[in-house]
Coordinates of C-alpha atoms and ligand atoms in Angstrom, one line a residue:
X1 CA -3.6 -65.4 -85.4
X2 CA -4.0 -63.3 -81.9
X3 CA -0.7 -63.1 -80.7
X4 CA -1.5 -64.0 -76.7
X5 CA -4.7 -65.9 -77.5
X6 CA -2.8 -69.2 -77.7
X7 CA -5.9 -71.5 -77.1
X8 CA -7.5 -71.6 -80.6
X9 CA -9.2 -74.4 -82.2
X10 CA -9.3 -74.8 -85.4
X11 CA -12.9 -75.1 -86.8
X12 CA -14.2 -75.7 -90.4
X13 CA -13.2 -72.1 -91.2
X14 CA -13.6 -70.6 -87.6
X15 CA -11.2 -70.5 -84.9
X16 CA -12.5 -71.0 -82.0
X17 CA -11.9 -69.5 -78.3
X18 CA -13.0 -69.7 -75.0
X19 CA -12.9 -67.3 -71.9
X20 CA -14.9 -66.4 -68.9
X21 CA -15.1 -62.6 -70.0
X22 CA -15.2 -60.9 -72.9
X23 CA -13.6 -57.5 -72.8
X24 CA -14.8 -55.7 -76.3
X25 CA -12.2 -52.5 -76.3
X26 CA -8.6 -51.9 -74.6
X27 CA -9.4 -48.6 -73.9
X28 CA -8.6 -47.9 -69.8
X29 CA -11.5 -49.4 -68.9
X30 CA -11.4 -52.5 -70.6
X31 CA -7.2 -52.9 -69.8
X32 CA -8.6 -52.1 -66.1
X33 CA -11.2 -54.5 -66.1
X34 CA -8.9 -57.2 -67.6
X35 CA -6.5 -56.2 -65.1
X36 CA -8.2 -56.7 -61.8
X37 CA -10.4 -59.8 -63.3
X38 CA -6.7 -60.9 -63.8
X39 CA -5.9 -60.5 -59.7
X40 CA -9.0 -62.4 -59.4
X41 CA -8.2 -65.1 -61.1
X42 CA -10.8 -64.7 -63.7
X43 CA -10.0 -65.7 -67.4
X44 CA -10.3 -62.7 -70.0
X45 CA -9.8 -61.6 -73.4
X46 CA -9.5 -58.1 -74.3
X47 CA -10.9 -57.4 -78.1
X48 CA -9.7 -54.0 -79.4
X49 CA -10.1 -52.8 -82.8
X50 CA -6.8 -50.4 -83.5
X51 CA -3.2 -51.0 -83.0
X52 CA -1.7 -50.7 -79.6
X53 CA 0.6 -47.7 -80.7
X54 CA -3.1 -46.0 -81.8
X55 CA -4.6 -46.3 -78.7
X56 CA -1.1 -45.2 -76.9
X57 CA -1.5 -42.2 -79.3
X58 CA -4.5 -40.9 -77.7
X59 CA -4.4 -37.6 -75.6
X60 CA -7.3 -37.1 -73.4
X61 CA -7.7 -36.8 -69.4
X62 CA -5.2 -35.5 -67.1
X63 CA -7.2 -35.0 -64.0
X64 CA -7.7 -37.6 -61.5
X65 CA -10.3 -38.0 -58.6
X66 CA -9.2 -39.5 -55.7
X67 CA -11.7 -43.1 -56.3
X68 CA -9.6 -43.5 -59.1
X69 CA -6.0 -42.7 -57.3
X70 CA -6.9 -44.8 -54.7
X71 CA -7.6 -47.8 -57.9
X72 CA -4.6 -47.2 -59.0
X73 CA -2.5 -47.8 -55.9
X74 CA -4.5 -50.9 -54.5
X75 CA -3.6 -52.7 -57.8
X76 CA -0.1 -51.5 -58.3
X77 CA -0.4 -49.4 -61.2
X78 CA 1.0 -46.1 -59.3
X79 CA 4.2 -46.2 -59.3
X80 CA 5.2 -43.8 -61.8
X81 CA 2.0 -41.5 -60.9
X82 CA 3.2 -41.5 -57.7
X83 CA 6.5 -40.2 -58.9
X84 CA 6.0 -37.7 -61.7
X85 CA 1.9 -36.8 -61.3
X86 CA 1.0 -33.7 -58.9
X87 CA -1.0 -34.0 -56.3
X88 CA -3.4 -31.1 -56.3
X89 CA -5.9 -29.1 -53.7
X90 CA -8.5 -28.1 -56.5
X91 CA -8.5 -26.1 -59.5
X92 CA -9.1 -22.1 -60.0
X93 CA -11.7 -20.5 -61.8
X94 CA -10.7 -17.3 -63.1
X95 CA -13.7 -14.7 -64.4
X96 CA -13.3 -11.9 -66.4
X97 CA -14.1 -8.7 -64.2
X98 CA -14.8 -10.8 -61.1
X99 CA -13.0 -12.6 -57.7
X100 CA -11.3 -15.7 -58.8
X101 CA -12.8 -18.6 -57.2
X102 CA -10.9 -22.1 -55.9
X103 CA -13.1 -25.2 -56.0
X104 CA -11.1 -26.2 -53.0
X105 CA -11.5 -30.2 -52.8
X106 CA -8.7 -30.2 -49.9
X107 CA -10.4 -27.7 -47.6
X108 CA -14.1 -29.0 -48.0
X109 CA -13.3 -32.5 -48.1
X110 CA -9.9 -33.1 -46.7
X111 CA -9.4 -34.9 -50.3
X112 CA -6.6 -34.0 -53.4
X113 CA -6.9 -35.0 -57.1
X114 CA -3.8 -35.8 -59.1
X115 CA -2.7 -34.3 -61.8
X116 CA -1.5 -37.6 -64.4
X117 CA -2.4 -38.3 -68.2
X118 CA -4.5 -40.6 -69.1
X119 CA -1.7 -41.3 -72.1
X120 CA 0.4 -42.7 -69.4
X121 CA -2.2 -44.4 -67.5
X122 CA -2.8 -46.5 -70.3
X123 CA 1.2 -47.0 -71.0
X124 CA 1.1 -48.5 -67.7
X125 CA -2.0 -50.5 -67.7
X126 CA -0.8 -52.0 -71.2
X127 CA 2.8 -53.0 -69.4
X128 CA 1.0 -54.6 -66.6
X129 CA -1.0 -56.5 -69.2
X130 CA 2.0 -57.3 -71.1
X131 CA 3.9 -58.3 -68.2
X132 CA 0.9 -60.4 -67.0
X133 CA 0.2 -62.3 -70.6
X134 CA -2.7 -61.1 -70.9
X135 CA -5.6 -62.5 -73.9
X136 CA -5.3 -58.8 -75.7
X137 CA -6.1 -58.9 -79.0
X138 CA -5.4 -55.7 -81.1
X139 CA -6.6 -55.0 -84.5
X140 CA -10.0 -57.2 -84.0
X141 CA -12.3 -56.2 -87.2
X142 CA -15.7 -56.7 -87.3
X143 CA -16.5 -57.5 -83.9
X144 CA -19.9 -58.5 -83.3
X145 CA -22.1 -59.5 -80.0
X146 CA -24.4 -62.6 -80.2
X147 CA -26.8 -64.1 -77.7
X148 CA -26.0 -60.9 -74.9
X149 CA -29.2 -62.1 -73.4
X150 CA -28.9 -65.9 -73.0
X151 CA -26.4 -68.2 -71.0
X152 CA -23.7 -68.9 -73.3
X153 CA -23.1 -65.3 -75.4
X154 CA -19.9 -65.3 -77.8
X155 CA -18.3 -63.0 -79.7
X156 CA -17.2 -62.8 -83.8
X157 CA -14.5 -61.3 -84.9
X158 CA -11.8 -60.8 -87.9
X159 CA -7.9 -60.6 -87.3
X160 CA -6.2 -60.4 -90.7
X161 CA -7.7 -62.6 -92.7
X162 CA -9.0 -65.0 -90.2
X163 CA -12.3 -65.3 -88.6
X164 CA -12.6 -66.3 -84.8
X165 CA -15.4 -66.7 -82.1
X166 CA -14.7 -66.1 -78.7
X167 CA -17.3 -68.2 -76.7
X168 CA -18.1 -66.6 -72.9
X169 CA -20.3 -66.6 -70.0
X170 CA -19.9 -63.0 -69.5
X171 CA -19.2 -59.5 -71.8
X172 CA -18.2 -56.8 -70.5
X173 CA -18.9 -53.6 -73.2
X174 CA -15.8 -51.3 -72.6
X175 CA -16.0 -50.0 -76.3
X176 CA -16.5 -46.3 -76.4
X177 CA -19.0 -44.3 -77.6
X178 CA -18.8 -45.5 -81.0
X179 CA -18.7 -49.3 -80.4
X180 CA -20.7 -52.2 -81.3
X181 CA -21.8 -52.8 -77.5
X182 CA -24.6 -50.5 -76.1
X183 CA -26.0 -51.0 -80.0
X184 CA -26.5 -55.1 -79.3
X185 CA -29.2 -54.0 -76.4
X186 CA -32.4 -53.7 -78.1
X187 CA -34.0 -50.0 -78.7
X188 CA -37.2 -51.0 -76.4
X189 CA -34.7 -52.2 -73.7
X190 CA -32.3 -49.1 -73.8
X191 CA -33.9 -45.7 -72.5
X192 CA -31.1 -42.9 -73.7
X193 CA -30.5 -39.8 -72.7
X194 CA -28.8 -36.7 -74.7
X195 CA -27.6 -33.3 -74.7
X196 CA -25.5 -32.0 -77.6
X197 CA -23.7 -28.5 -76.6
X198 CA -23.4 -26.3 -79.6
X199 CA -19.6 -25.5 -79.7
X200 CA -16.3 -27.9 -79.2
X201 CA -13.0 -27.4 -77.3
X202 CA -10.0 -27.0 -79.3
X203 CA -7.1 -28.5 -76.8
X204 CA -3.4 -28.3 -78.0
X205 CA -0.3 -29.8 -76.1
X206 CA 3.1 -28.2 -76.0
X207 CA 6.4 -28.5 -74.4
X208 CA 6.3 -25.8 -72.1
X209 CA 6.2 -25.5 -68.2
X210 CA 2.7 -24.9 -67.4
X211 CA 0.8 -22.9 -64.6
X212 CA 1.0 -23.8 -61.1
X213 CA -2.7 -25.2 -60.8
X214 CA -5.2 -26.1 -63.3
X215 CA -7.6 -23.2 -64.2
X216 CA -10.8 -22.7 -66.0
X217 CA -11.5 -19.2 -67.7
X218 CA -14.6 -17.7 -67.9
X219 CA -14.5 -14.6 -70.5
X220 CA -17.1 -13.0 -73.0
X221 CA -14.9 -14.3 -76.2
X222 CA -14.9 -18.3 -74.7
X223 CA -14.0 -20.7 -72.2
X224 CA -10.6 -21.7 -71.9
X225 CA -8.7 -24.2 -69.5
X226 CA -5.0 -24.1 -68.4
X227 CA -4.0 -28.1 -67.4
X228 CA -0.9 -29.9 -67.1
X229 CA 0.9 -33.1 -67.7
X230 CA 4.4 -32.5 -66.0
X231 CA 7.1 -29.9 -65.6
X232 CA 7.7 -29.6 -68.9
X233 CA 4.3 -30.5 -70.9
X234 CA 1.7 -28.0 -70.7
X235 CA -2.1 -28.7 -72.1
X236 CA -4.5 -25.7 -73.2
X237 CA -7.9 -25.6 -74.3
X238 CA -10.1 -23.0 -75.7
X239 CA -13.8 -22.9 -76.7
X240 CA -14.5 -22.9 -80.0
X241 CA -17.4 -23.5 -83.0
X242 CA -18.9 -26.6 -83.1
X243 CA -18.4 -26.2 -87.0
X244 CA -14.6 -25.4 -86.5
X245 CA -11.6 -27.6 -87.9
X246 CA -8.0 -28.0 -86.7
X247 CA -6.5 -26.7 -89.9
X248 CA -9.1 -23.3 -89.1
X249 CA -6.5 -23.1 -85.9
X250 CA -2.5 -22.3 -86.2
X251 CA -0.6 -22.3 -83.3
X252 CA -0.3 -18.1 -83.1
X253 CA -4.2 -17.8 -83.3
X254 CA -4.8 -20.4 -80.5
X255 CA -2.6 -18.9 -78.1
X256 CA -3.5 -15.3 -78.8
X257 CA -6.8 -16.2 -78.5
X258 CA -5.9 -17.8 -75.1
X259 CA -4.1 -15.7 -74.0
X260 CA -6.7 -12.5 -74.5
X261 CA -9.4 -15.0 -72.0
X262 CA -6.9 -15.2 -69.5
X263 CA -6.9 -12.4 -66.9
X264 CA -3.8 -10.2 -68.3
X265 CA -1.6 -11.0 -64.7
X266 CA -2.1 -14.6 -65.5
X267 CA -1.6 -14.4 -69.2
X268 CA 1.8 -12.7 -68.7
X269 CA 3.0 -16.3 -67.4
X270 CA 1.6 -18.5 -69.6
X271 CA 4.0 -19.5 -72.0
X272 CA 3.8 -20.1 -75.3
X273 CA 5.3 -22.8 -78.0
X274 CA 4.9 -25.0 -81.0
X275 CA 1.8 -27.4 -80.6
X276 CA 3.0 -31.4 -80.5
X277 CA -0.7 -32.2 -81.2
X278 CA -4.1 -30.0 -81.5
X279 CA -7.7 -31.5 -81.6
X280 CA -11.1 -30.8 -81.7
X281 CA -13.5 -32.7 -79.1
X282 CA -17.5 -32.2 -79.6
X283 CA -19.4 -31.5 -76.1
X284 CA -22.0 -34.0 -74.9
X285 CA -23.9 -35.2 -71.9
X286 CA -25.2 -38.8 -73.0
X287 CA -26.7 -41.8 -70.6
X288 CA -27.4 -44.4 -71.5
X289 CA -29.5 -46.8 -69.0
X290 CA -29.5 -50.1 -67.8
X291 CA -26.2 -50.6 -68.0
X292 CA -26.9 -54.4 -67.9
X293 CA -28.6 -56.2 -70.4
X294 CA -28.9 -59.7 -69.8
X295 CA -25.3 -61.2 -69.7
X296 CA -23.9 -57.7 -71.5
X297 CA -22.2 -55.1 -69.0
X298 CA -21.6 -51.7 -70.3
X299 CA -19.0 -49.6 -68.7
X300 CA -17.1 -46.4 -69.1
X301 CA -17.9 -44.2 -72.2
X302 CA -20.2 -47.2 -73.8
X303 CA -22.9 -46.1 -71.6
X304 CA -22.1 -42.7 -70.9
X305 CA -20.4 -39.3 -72.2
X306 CA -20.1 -36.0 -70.1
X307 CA -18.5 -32.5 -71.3
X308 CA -14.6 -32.4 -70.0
X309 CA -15.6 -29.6 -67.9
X310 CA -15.7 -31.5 -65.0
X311 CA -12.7 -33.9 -65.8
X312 CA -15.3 -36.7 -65.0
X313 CA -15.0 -39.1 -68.2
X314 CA -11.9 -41.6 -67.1
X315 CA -13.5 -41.1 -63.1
X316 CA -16.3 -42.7 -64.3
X317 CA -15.2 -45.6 -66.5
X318 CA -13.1 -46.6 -63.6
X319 CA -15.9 -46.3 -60.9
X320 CA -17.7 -48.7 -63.4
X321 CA -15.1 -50.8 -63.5
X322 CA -14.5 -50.7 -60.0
X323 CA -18.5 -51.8 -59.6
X324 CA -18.1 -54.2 -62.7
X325 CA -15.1 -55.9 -61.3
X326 CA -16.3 -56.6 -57.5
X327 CA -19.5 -58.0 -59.3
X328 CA -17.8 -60.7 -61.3
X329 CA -15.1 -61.4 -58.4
X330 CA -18.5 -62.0 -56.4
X331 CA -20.3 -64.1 -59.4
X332 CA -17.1 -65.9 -60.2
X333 CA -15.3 -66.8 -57.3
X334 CA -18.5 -66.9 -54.4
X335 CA -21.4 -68.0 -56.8
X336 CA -22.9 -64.7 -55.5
X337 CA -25.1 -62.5 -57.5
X338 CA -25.7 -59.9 -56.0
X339 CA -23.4 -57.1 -57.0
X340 CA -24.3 -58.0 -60.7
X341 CA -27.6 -57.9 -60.1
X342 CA -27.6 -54.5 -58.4
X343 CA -24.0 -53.1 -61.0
X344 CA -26.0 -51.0 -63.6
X345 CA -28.2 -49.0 -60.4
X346 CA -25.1 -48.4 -58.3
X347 CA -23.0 -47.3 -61.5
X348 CA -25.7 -45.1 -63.0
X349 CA -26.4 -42.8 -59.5
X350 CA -22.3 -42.3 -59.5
X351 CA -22.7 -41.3 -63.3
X352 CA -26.0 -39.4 -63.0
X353 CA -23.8 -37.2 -60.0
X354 CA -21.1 -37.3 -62.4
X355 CA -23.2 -36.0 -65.4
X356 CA -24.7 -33.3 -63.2
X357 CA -21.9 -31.8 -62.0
X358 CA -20.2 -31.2 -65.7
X359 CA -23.5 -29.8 -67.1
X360 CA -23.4 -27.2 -64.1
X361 CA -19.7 -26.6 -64.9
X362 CA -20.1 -26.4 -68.5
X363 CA -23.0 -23.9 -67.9
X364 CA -21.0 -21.9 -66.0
X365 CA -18.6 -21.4 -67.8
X366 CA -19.1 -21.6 -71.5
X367 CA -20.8 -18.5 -73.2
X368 CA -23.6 -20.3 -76.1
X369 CA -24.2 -18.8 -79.0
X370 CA -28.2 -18.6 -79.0
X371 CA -28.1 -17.1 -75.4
X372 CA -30.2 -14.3 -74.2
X373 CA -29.7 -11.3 -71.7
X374 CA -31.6 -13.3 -69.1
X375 CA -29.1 -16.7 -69.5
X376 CA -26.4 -14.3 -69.0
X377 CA -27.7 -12.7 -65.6
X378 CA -28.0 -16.1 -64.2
X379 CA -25.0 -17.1 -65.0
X380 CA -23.6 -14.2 -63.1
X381 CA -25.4 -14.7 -60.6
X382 CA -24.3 -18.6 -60.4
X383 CA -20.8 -17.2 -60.0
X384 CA -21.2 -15.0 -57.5
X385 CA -23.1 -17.2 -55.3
X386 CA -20.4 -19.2 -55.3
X387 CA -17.7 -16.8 -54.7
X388 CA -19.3 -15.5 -51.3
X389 CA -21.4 -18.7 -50.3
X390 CA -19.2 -21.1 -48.5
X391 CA -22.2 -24.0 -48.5
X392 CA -22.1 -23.4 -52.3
X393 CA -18.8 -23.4 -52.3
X394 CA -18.2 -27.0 -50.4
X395 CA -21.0 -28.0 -52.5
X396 CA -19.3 -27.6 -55.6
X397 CA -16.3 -29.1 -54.4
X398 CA -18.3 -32.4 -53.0
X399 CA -19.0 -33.2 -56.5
X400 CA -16.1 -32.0 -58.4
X401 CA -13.7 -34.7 -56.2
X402 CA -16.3 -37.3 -57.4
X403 CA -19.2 -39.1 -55.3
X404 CA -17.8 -42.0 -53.1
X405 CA -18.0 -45.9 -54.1
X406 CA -20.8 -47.6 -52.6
X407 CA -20.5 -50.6 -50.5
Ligands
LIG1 P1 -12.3 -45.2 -74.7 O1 -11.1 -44.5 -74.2 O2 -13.1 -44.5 -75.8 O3 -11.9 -46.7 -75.1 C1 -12.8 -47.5 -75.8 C2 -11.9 -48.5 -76.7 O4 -12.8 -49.3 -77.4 C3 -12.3 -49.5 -78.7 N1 -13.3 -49.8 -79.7 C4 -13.5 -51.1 -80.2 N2 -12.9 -52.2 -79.9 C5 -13.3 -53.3 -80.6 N3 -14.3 -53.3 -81.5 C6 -14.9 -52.2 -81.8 N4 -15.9 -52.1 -82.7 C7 -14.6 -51.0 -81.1 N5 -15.0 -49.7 -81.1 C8 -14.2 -49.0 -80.2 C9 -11.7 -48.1 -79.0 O5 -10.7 -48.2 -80.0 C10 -11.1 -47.7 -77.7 O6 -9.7 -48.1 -77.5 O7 -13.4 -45.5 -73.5 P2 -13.2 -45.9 -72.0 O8 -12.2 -47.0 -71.9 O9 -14.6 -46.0 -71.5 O10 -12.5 -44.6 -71.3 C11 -13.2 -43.4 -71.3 C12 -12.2 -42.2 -71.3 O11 -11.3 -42.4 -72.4 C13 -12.9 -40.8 -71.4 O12 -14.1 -40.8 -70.6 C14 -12.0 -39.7 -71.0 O13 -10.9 -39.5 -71.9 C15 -12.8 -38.3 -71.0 N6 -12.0 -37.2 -70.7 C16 -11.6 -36.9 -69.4 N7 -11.9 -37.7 -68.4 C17 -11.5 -37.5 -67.1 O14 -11.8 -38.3 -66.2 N8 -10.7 -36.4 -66.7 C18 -10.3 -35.5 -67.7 O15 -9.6 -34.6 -67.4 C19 -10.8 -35.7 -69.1 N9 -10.5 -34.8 -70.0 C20 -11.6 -36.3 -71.7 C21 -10.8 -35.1 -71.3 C22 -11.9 -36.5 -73.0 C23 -11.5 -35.6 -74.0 N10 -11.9 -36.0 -75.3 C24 -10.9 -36.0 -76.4 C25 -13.2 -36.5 -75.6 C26 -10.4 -34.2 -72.3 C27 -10.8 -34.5 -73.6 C28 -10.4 -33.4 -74.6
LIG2 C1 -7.0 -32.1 -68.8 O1 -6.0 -32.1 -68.0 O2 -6.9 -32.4 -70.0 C2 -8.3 -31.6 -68.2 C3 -8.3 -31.2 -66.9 C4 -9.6 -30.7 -66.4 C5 -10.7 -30.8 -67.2 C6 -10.6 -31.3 -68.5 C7 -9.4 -31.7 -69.0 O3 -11.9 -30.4 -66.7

């Protein structure tokens, strides 16, 4: 029986629930959605299909734009960001035999990013939602959508060994790349769009104070990025093979091979220690498009994927969210339509900036295997334009600090 879900009604052999939204996943755009629907007095039920204490497990962004800062604080989830995250003027690019560069968000657009994990982003939202009593329903098996496209859509699902529906007037399709969602639109709806890069980023976490500002690494053996999480937790990523595995990887040959892409100044204060966790993440720009399909509303990594290159991946779900959420507020609460009706347009030029911007980075500053001479020259090129143009410069920046929320 879901814990929170207290409303059930017992059916022949189906219990039976009722909400205004259906959240499919509890990832942070799905706790964020439920969280502000909450505010708005709109009833939800999150579905998610691991445990809480997987989902708490997971290591991923640390890089915020200010959109999503700004999300944070209006709905009083910053507290502990505000004390322990870093506010931050940019990030560095350093390149082997070249300037280093500072895609300077501060200087060309008066903005900062924060520097705050998205492990603890979640922690917080899943307090909130806690604290709240929220519908969330952990372990839900088998989840499927039915009727996306009429009036009255529901929801199946398995806890344990019962089976439930969940009846709605909306769903919201927060489920990740890999979820049942974006798959319930039919293929001559959907128009997709895909790029595969051929090599992964091997990221490793460690306790160990990290650099001063977050840096990307451009070098002929890789890419390779120096984050942060706090004083004391430092987070490293280096290109690697698309074919590689995390057992291919032991601590001493991650951070020598680190180490050797970093310029030798900057290597000498990067410091080194056991790994508390080490993963492999594949590289893809993926769109999909509409993001509405008749009463179904995709947000966040359902509908789209980018490279981390640009840190843009969490930005995104939450400007979704932040579309998705005014939308249903206005559909809900002012029998107004017109923010659902125009949600999947405004989200998609946000993510289309969003997905431009991290292919540029990530052809920046990746080497690929099956390049040529020619690739090479351009990409030298790239670099140096923007090292001694300042319109490419504030260009870059513009887009790295994340395109505004429309109105
Ligand atoms: P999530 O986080 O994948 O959550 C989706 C949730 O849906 C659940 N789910 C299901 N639930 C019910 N039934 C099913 N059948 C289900 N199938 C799946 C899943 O269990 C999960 O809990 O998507 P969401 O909420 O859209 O959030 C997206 C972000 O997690 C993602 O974009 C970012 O982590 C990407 N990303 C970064 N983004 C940034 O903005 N800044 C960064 O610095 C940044 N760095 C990164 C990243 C992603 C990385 N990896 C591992 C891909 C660095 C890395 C290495
Ligand atoms: C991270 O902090 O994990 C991070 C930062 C910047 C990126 C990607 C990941 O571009």
């Amino acid at each position: 029986m879901p814990g929170a879900a207290g409303d059930a009604v017992k059916g022949a052999c189906m219990k039976t629930l009722s909400t205004q939204v259906a959240i499919i996943g509890g990832g942070p755009a799905g706790l964020m959605l439920s969280h502000i629907l909450d505010r708005h007095k709109i009833a939800n039920v999150v579905l998610e299909r691991r445990s809480k204490a997987y989902v708490l497990s997971r290591i991923r962004a640390g890089l915020l734009e200010p959109g999503s800062v700004k999300m944070l604080r209006d709905y009083d989830l910053a507290e502990r960001m505000d004390a322990f995250g870093k506010a931050k003027n940019g990030t560095g690019i350093v390149w082997q035999n070249k300037p280093d560069h500072f895609i300077d968000s501060m200087k060309w657009t008066g903005q900062q990013m924060m520097a705050w994990g998205q492990t603890a982003i979640t922690e917080d939202l899943y307090a909130a939602r806690e604290r709240d009593g929220a519908q969330l329903i952990n372990e839900a098996e088998n989840v499927v959508l039915h009727d996306v496209a009429g009036d009255a859509p529901w929801v199946t699902f398995k806890q344990g060994e019962a089976d439930y529906r969940l009846d709605c007037n909306i769903i919201a399709g927060c489920d990740g790349y890999h979820g049942p969602s974006r798959r319930s639109i039919p293929d001559n709806i959907l128009k997709t769009f895909e790029l595969v890069y051929p090599f992964g980023w091997l990221g490793i976490m460690a306790e160990v104070p990290p650099l001063p500002d977050f840096t990307y690494a451009y070098h002929e053996r890789g890419f390779a990025l120096a984050a942060q999480r706090s004083a004391m937790l430092s987070r490293y990523y280096v290109q690697c093979d698309a074919s590689d595995r995390v057992e291919d990887w032991s601590d001493d040959r991650f951070w020598e091979e680190l180490l050797a892409r970093f310029p030798s100044d900057m290597a000498a204060n990067i410091t080194t220690g056991p790994s508390i966790e080490k993963s492999i993440a594949p590289l893809r720009s993926f769109v999909a498009e509409p993001m509405r399909y008749g009463n179904l509303f995709l947000a966040g990594d359902a509908a789209h994927i980018v490279p981390p290159t640009g840190a843009k991946g969490l930005n995104l779900a939450f400007g979704d969210i932040h579309y998705l959420s005014r939308a249903l507020d206005w559909h809900f609460n002012r029998k107004d339509d017109r923010y659902l009706e125009r949600f999947s347009e405004m989200a998609l030029r946000r993510v289309w900036s969003a997905v431009n911007v991290s292919w540029r980075l990530t052809k920046l500053l990746h080497i690929f295997p099956d390049e040529d001479p020619f690739d090479d020259k351009i990409r030298q090129n790239d670099y140096d334009q923007l090292v001694t143009s300042d319109a490419t410069a504030s260009a870059l920046a513009t887009a790295y600090v994340g395109a505004p929320f429309e109105d």
